[in-house]
C-alpha angles and dihedrals in degrees: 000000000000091000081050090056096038086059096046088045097052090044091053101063097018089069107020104123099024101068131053104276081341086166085068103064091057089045091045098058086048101057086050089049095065097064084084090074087068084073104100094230096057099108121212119187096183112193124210095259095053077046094058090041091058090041093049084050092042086048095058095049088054094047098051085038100060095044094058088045088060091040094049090229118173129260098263095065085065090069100076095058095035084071091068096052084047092059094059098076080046090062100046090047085056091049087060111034092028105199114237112273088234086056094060099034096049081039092071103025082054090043091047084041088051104039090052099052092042078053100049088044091057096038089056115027106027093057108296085274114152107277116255111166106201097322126052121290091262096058101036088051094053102036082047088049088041097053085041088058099046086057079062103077084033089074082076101052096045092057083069111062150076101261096030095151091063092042088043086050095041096042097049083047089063092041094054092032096046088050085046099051094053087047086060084044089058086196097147104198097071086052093069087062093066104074083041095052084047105052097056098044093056077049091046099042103012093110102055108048126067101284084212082058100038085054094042090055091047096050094041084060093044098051094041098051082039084065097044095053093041093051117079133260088008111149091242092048102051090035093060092037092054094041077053089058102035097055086048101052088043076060103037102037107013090245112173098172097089131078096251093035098047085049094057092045088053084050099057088047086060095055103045089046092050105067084056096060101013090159125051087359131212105303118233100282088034089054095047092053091049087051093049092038087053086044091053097045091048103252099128136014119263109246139217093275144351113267125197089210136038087237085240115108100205093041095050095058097041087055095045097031116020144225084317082046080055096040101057098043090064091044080057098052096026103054108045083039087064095047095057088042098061086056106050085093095040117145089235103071086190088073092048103087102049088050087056102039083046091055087037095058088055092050099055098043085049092053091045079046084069091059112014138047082225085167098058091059110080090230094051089054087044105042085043100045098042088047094059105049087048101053094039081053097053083044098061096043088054089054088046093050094041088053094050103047091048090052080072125016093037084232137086124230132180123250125233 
């Protein structure tokens, strides 16, 4: 079975962006797999901690839930929060059948590989359009810059192994083409979660690398996104010279019919729509009349289309949902946040990945929040909600393994 959930586990992110809705065939045989946990001799020791992470899942559902319920929204806008009680059994099938650690590392170096080269395909052979993938630019940059980050921690483990060359060499591919891909993307906001990856990687791991290393790879990124952004017509350089104009002429003029300028003018929406419902919010349709009612008495500027979401995570909850919308989105980023925070300096360094790609995860979904409703999308809830019960779940049998073989030998050791 623990050969069944390695090779889920690699589909799931290996082809996540290069196939139509690719995330769903790992999740999929997931979900079935867990069906073995109804035999009465499957064995689940649940800690608190894995207690707290199923109630902060099960919290978001109800929340949304409830909210729904209030708003009399139709069944389809269940279907969001339903994922995350769907991951639970998930999580308590990969506490029991753990996936191999190479399954989940050359998982996300093979799915950043793959996403940049899809995206470098589409960029320059089907018209020089902004790559999408199978979804639309905004997903498929921050899912690409996501999987690219998540090679990061992985540096670490590959030092440790047998065939490290190979891992080291993998794992900085992903980490380049999954940058790359969300370049090709040019969807800026993902690009603002870079530096800030970054930065608390180099907190989380810092110590334990080669500080002349650790300064070379930083130099080699700033210097090459440097060049991208110096040379002309680069996606990254038109892109933050347009955002540059755009925000200017929204100031200067008042012009919503741009894509800066239409999402300030969402956001002021937001904020004008929020004091009148602060608690349980507007609901989705309701949201959407009272944007076209303010439009139409002039209280704000129409805009260049009609959104169903402010393209502000946070926002967006607070105005649907309410301060308790709110509330539990940052119990969903925060907590599990702080649990794989208490272990980046843990003894065991094979725990040590998974804690910072686990912080790392959080991060990044907090920084697409600024720009983007990620959660609204079906691949932001899955690619967010798998992750983390994988990764919690490599975390743990580390742990296992590392007290084990403490227990014993008096050392710790990686596992394959």
């Amino acid at each position: 079975m623990i050969v069944y959930t390695s090779v889920a586990v690699f589909l799931f992110f290996a082809i996540a962006l290069v196939i139509p809705s690719g995330f769903s065939v790992g999740a999929v045989l997931l979900l079935a797999g867990s069906i073995v946990l109804l035999r009465k001799h499957a064995k689940i020791k649940l800690q608190r901690e894995e207690i707290i992470l199923i109630s902060v899942l099960a919290f978001y559902f109800l929340a949304g839930s409830f909210a729904n319920l209030v708003h009399g929204a139709p069944i389809r806008e269940y279907d969001s929060p339903m994922r995350f009680m769907l991951v639970i059994p998930v999580l308590l099938l990969l506490r029991v059948f753990p996936p191999i650690p190479r399954f989940f590392w050359g998982g996300v170096a093979t799915g950043a590989i793959a996403s940049g080269l899809f995206a470098a395909w589409q960029f320059f052979f089907e018209g020089g359009m902004r790559a999408d993938g199978f979804t639309n630019p905004i997903q498929f940059g921050n899912i690409g810059i996501l999987l690219g980050i998540l090679c990061l921690p992985g540096l670490g483990w590959a030092a440790s192994q047998r065939r490290s060359t190979f891992w080291l060499i993998l794992l900085s591919g992903g980490i380049f083409l999954g940058l790359l891909g969300s370049l090709f993307s040019e969807s800026r906001g993902s690009w603002i979660s870079l530096p800030v990856a970054l930065l608390v990687a180099y907190q989380c791991y810092g110590d334990a690398l080669n500080k002349r290393h650790i300064a070379a790879s930083l130099a080699a990124m700033l210097v090459l996104f440097g060049v991208l952004y110096v040379m002309p017509r680069t996606p990254m350089e038109v892109r933050v010279r347009l955002s540059i104009a755009e925000t200017q002429d929204y100031f200067k003029s008042g012009n919503t019919l741009t894509s800066v300028g239409t999402r300030l003018e969402m956001w002021r929406t937001g904020l004008l729509l929020f004091p009148e419902r602060p608690w349980l919010g507007w609901g989705k349709e309701g949201y959407m009349k009272e944007a076209a009612r303010l439009t139409q008495a002039g209280k704000v500027r129409p805009t260049d289309d009609v959104h169903s979401h402010l393209h502000n995570e946070y926002l967006d909850a607070l105005v649907k949902r309410g301060v308790l919308g709110l509330a539990a989105l940052l119990i969903l980023y925060l907590v599990p946040l702080a649990l794989f925070v208490k272990r980046i300096r843990s003894e065991n360094h094979a725990v040590r990945p998974y804690a910072v790609a686990g912080v790392l995860l959080s991060v990044c979904y907090i920084c697409f929040g600024l720009t983007q409703a990620f959660l609204t999308h079906n691949n932001g809830v899955m690619i967010f909600a798998f992750t983390l019960v994988i990764l919690w779940s490599l975390l743990r049998e580390q742990e296992s393994n590392g007290a084990a073989y403490n227990s014993v030998n008096g050392t710790h050791r990686a596992a394959p």
